[in-house]
Short mmCIF file of C-alpha atoms in Angstrom, two decimals:
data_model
loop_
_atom_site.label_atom_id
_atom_site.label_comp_id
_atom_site.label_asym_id
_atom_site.label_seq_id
_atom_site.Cartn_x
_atom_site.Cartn_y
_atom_site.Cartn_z
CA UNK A 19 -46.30 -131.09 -22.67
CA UNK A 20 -44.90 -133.26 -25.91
CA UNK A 21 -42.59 -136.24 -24.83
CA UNK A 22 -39.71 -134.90 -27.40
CA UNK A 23 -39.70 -131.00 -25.45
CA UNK A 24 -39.81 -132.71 -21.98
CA UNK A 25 -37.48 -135.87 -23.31
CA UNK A 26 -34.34 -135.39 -20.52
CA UNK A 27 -37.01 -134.82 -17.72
CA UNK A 28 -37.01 -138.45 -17.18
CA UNK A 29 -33.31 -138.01 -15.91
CA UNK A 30 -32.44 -140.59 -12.50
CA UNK A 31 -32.71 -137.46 -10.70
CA UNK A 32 -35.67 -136.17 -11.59
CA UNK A 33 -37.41 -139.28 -11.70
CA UNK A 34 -36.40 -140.10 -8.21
CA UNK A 35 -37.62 -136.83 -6.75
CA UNK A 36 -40.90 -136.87 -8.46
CA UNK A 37 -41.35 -140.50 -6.67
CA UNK A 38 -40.34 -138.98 -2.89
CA UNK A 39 -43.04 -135.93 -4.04
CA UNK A 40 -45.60 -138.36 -5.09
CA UNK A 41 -45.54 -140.46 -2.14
CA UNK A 42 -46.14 -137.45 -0.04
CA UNK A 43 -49.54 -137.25 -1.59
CA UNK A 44 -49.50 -133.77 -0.84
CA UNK A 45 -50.89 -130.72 -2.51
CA UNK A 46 -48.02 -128.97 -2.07
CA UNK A 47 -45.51 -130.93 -3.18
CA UNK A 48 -47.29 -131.96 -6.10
CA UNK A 49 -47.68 -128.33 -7.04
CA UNK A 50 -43.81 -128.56 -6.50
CA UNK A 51 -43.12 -131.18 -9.09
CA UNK A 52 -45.37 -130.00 -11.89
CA UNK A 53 -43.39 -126.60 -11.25
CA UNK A 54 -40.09 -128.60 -11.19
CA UNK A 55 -40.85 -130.63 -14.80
CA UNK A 56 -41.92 -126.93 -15.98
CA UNK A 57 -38.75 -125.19 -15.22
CA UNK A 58 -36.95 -128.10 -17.01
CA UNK A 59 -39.04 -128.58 -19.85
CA UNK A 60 -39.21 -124.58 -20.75
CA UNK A 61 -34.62 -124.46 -20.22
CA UNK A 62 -34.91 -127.44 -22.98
CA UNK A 63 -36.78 -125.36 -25.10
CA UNK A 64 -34.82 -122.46 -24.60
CA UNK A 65 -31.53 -124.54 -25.49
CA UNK A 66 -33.68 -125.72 -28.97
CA UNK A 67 -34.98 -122.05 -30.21
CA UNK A 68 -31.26 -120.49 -29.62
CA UNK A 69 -28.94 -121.86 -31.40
CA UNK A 70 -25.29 -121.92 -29.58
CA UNK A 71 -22.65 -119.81 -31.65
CA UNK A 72 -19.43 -118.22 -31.30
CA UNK A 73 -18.22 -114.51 -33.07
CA UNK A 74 -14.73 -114.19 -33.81
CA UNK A 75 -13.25 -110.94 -34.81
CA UNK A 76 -10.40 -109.76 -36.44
CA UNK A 77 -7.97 -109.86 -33.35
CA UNK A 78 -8.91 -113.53 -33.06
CA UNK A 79 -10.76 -112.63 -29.89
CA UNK A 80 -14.00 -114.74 -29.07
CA UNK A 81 -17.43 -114.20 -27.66
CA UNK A 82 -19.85 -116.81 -27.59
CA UNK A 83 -23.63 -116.24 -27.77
CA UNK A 84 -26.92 -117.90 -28.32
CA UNK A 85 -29.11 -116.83 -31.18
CA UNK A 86 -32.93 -116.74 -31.81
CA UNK A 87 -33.62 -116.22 -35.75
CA UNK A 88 -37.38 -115.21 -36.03
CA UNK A 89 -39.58 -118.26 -36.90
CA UNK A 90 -40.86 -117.94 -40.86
CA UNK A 91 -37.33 -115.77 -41.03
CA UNK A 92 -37.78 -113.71 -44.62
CA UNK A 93 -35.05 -112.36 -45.73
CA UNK A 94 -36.85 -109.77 -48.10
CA UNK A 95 -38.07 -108.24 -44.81
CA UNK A 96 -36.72 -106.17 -42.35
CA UNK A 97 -36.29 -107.02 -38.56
CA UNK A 98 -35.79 -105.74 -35.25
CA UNK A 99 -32.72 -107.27 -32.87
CA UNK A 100 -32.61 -107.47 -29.18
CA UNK A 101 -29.57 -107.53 -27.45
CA UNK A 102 -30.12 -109.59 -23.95
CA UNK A 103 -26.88 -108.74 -21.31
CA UNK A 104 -26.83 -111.48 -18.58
CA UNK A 105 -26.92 -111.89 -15.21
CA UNK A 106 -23.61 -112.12 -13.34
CA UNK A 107 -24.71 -115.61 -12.64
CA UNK A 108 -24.94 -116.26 -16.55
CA UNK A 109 -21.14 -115.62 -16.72
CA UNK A 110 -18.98 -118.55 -18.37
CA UNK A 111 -17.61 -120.78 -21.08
CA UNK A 112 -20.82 -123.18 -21.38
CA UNK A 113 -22.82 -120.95 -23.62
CA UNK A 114 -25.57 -121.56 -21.55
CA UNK A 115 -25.66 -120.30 -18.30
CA UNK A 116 -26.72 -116.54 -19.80
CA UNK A 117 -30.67 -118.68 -21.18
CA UNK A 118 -30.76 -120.48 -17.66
CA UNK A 119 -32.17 -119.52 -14.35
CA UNK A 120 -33.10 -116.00 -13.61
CA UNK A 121 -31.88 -114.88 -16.79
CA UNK A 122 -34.04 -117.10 -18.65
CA UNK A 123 -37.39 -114.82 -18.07
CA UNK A 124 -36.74 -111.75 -20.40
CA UNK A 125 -35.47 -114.77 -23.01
CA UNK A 126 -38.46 -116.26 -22.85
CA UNK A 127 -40.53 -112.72 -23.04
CA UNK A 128 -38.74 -111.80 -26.27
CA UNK A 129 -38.92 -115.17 -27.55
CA UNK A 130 -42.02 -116.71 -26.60
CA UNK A 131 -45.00 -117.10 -29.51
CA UNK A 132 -47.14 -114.75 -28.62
CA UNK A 133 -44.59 -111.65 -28.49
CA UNK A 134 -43.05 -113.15 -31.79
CA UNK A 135 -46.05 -113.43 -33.14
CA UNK A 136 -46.99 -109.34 -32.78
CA UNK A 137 -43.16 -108.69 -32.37
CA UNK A 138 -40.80 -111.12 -34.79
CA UNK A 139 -37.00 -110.20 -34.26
CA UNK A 140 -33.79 -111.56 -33.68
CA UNK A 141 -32.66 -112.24 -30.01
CA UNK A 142 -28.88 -112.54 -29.68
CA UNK A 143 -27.44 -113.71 -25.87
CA UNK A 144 -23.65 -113.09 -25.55
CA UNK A 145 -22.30 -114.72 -22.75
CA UNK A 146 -19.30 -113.14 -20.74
CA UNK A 147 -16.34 -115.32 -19.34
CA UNK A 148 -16.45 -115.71 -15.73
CA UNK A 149 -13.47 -113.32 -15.23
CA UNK A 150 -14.78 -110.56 -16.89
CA UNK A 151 -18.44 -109.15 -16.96
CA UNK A 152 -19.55 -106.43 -18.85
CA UNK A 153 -18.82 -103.87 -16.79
CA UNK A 154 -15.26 -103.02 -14.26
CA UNK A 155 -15.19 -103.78 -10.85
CA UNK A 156 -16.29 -100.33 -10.65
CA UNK A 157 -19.57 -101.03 -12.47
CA UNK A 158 -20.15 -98.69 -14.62
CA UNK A 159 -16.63 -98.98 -16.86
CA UNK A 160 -17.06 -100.91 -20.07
CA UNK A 161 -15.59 -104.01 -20.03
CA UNK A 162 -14.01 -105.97 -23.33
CA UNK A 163 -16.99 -108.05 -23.41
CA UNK A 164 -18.62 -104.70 -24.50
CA UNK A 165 -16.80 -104.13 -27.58
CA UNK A 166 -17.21 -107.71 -28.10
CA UNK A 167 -21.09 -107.26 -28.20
CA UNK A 168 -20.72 -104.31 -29.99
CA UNK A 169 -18.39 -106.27 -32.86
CA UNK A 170 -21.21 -108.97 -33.54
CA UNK A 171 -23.84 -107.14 -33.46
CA UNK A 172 -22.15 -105.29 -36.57
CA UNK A 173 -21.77 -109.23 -37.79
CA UNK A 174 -25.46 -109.94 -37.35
CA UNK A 175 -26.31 -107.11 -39.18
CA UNK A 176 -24.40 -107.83 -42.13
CA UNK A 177 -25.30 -112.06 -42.13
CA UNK A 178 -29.18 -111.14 -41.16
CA UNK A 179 -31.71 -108.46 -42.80
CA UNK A 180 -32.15 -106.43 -39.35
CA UNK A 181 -33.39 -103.52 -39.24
CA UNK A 182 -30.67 -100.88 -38.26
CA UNK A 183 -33.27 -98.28 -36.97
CA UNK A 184 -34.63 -100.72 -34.13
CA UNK A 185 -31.69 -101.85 -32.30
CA UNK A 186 -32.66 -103.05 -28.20
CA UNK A 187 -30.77 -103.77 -25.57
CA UNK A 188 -32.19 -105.26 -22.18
CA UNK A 189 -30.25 -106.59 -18.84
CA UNK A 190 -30.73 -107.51 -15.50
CA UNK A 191 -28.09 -107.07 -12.80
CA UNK A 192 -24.90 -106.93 -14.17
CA UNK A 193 -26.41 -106.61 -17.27
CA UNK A 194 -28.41 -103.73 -15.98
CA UNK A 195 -25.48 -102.06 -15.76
CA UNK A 196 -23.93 -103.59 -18.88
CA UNK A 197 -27.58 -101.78 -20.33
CA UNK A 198 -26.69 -98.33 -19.19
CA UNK A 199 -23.13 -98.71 -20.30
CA UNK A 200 -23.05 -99.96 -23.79
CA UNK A 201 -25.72 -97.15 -24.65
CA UNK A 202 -23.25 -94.42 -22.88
CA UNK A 203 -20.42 -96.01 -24.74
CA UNK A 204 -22.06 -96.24 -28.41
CA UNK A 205 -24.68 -93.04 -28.08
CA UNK A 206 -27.44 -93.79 -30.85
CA UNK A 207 -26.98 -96.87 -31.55
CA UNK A 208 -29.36 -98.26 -29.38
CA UNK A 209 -33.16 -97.46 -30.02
CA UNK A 210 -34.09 -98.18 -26.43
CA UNK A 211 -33.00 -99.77 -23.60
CA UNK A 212 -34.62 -101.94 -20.48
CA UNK A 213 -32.46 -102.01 -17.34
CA UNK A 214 -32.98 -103.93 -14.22
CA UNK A 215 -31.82 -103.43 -11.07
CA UNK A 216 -28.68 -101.76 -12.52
CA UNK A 217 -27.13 -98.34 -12.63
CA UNK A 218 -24.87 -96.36 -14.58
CA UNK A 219 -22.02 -93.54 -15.10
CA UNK A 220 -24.63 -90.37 -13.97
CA UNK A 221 -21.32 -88.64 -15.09
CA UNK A 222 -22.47 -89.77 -18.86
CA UNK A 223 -25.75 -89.01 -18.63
CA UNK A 224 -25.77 -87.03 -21.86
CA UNK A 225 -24.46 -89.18 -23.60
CA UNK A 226 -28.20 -91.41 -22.64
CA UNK A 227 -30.55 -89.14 -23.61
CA UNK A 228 -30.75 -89.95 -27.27
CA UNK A 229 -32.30 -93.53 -26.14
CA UNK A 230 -34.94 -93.82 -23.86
CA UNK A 231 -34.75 -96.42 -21.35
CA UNK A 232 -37.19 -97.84 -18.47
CA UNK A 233 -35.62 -98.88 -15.72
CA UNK A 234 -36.76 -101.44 -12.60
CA UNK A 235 -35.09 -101.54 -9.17
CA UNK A 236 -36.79 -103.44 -6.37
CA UNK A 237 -36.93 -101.30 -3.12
CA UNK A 238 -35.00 -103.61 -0.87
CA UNK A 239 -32.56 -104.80 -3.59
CA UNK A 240 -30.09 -106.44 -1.17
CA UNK A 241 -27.74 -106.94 -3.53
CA UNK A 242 -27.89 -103.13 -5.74
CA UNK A 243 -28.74 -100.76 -3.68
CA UNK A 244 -31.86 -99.17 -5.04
CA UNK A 245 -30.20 -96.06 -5.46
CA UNK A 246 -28.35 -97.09 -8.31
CA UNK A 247 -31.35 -96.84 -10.53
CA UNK A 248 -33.07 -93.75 -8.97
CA UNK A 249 -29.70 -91.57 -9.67
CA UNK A 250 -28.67 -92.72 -12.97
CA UNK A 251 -32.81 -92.52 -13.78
CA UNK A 252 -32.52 -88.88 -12.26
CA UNK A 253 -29.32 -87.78 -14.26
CA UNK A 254 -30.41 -88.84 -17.43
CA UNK A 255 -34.04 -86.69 -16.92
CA UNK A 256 -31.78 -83.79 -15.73
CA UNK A 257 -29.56 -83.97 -18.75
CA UNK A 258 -32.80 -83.84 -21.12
CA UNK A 259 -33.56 -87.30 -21.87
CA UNK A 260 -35.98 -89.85 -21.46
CA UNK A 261 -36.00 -92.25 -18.54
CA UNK A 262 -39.10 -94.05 -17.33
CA UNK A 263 -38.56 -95.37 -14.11
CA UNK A 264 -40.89 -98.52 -11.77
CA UNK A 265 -40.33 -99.05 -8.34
CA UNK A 266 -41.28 -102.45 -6.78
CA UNK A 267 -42.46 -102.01 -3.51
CA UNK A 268 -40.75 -104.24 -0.59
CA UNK A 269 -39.06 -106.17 -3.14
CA UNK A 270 -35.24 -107.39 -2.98
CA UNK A 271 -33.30 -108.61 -5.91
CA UNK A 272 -35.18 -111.30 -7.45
CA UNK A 273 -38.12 -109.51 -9.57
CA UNK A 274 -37.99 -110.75 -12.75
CA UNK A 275 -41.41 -112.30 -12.62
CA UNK A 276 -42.99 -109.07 -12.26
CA UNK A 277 -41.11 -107.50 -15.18
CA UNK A 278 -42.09 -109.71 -17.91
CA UNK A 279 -45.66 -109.26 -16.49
CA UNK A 280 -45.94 -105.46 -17.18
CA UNK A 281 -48.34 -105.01 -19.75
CA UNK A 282 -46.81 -102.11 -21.14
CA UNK A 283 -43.28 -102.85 -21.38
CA UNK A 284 -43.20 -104.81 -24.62
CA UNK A 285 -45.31 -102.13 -26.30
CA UNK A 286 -43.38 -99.67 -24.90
CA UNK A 287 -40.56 -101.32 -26.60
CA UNK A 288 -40.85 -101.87 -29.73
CA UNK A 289 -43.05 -98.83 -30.48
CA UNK A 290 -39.56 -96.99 -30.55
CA UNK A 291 -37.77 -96.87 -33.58
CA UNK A 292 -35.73 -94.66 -35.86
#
């Protein structure tokens, strides 16, 4: 790893950690601190590719994202944009909480080299205030922060040369059910959708069936109850549309790592379009 990517690594904190894990002198714990200078080294990369940016609208209202502009960005050519709803841990006024942790595996997916590479598009990260999510206490109402998203991405679209027939949306958690919801709420717009561990409105499940969607629910989700996915999954395939659905076997909340390992899903992904 270069010394500029990995530059803040040598923090007094870090540093002094690595020197208790070194003096162990165990495998283990050295396994530990390479993982440790990893995790940091691949956030600072994330906070380099995506810029920080705020949208203001008409109303004066304010939503602040992160953006990644395709590397080599042409502007005689057309491209696709993927929407990434956070976490509820991602939720703030930092504009960067929604790239860090957990959240930061499907931003590294979409962004990494070698799905840009087969796969160049925009990747936009709004990030919600802390009081407000993207969906109602009842989680499945759309939320402010919705219309928000909705507002920029009409803003990207006319600053960037996107390509209005391939429009994605992807979330985990909250913004699994942020997924479900801003498709029900703007029908069409969306040219598919990845949800995990979310759920939806199975009251608006027609209103989902002009955008397929795959979603992923761990079996023991302690924290969404697995049914979430399996009903809004079913209601969607009742009402006529397409809903591809994976199950992870004895697994709680915490999946992500076997997401952006599906083989499939990025294929599955961007082979939709209008």
């Amino acid at each position: 790893m270069g010394k500029a990517a990995c530059h803040s690594v040598t923090s007094v904190a870090i540093v002094s950690l690595a020197m208790k894990l070194m003096m162990l002198r165990s495998p283990l714990y050295i396994f530990i601190l390479v993982l440790l200078v990893l995790t940091v080294c691949l956030a600072q990369e994330r906070e380099k590719i995506l810029v920080p940016k705020v949208f203001t609208n008409a109303r004066q209202e304010a939503l602040l994202y992160r953006l990644f502009v395709p590397r080599n960005y042409d502007r005689r050519k057309k491209y696709p944009l993927v929407v990434y709803l956070h976490g509820g841990g991602g939720r703030g006024n930092d504009n960067l909480k929604q790239i860090e942790g957990g959240n930061g595996y499907l931003i590294d997916l979409f962004t990494q080299a070698e799905t840009q590479s087969r796969y160049p598009s925009f990747v936009v990260a709004p990030q919600s205030p802390m009081q407000e999510g993207w969906i109602d206490y009842d989680s499945i109402t759309p939320t402010r922060q919705l219309r928000l998203v909705f507002e920029l991405i009409g803003d990207l679209r006319r600053t960037y040369s996107i390509d209005n027939g391939r429009f994605y949306v992807a979330g985990q958690s909250m913004g699994g059910f942020g997924t479900f919801a801003i498709i029900s709420e703007y029908p069409g717009m969306f040219t598919a959708g990845v949800a995990l561990c979310g759920g939806g409105d199975e009251s608006k499940a027609a209103r989902l069936i002009r955008t397929p969607v795959w979603a992923f629910h761990g079996e023991k989700d302690e924290a969404v109850n697995v049914e979430r996915s399996r009903n809004i999954v079913a209601a969607i395939r009742k009402a006529g549309g397409q809903a591809r659905y994976t199950e992870y076997s004895g697994e709680g909340h915490l999946f992500w790592s076997k997401v952006v390992k599906e083989p499939e899903l990025l294929p599955w992904l961007f082979a939709h379009r209008k």
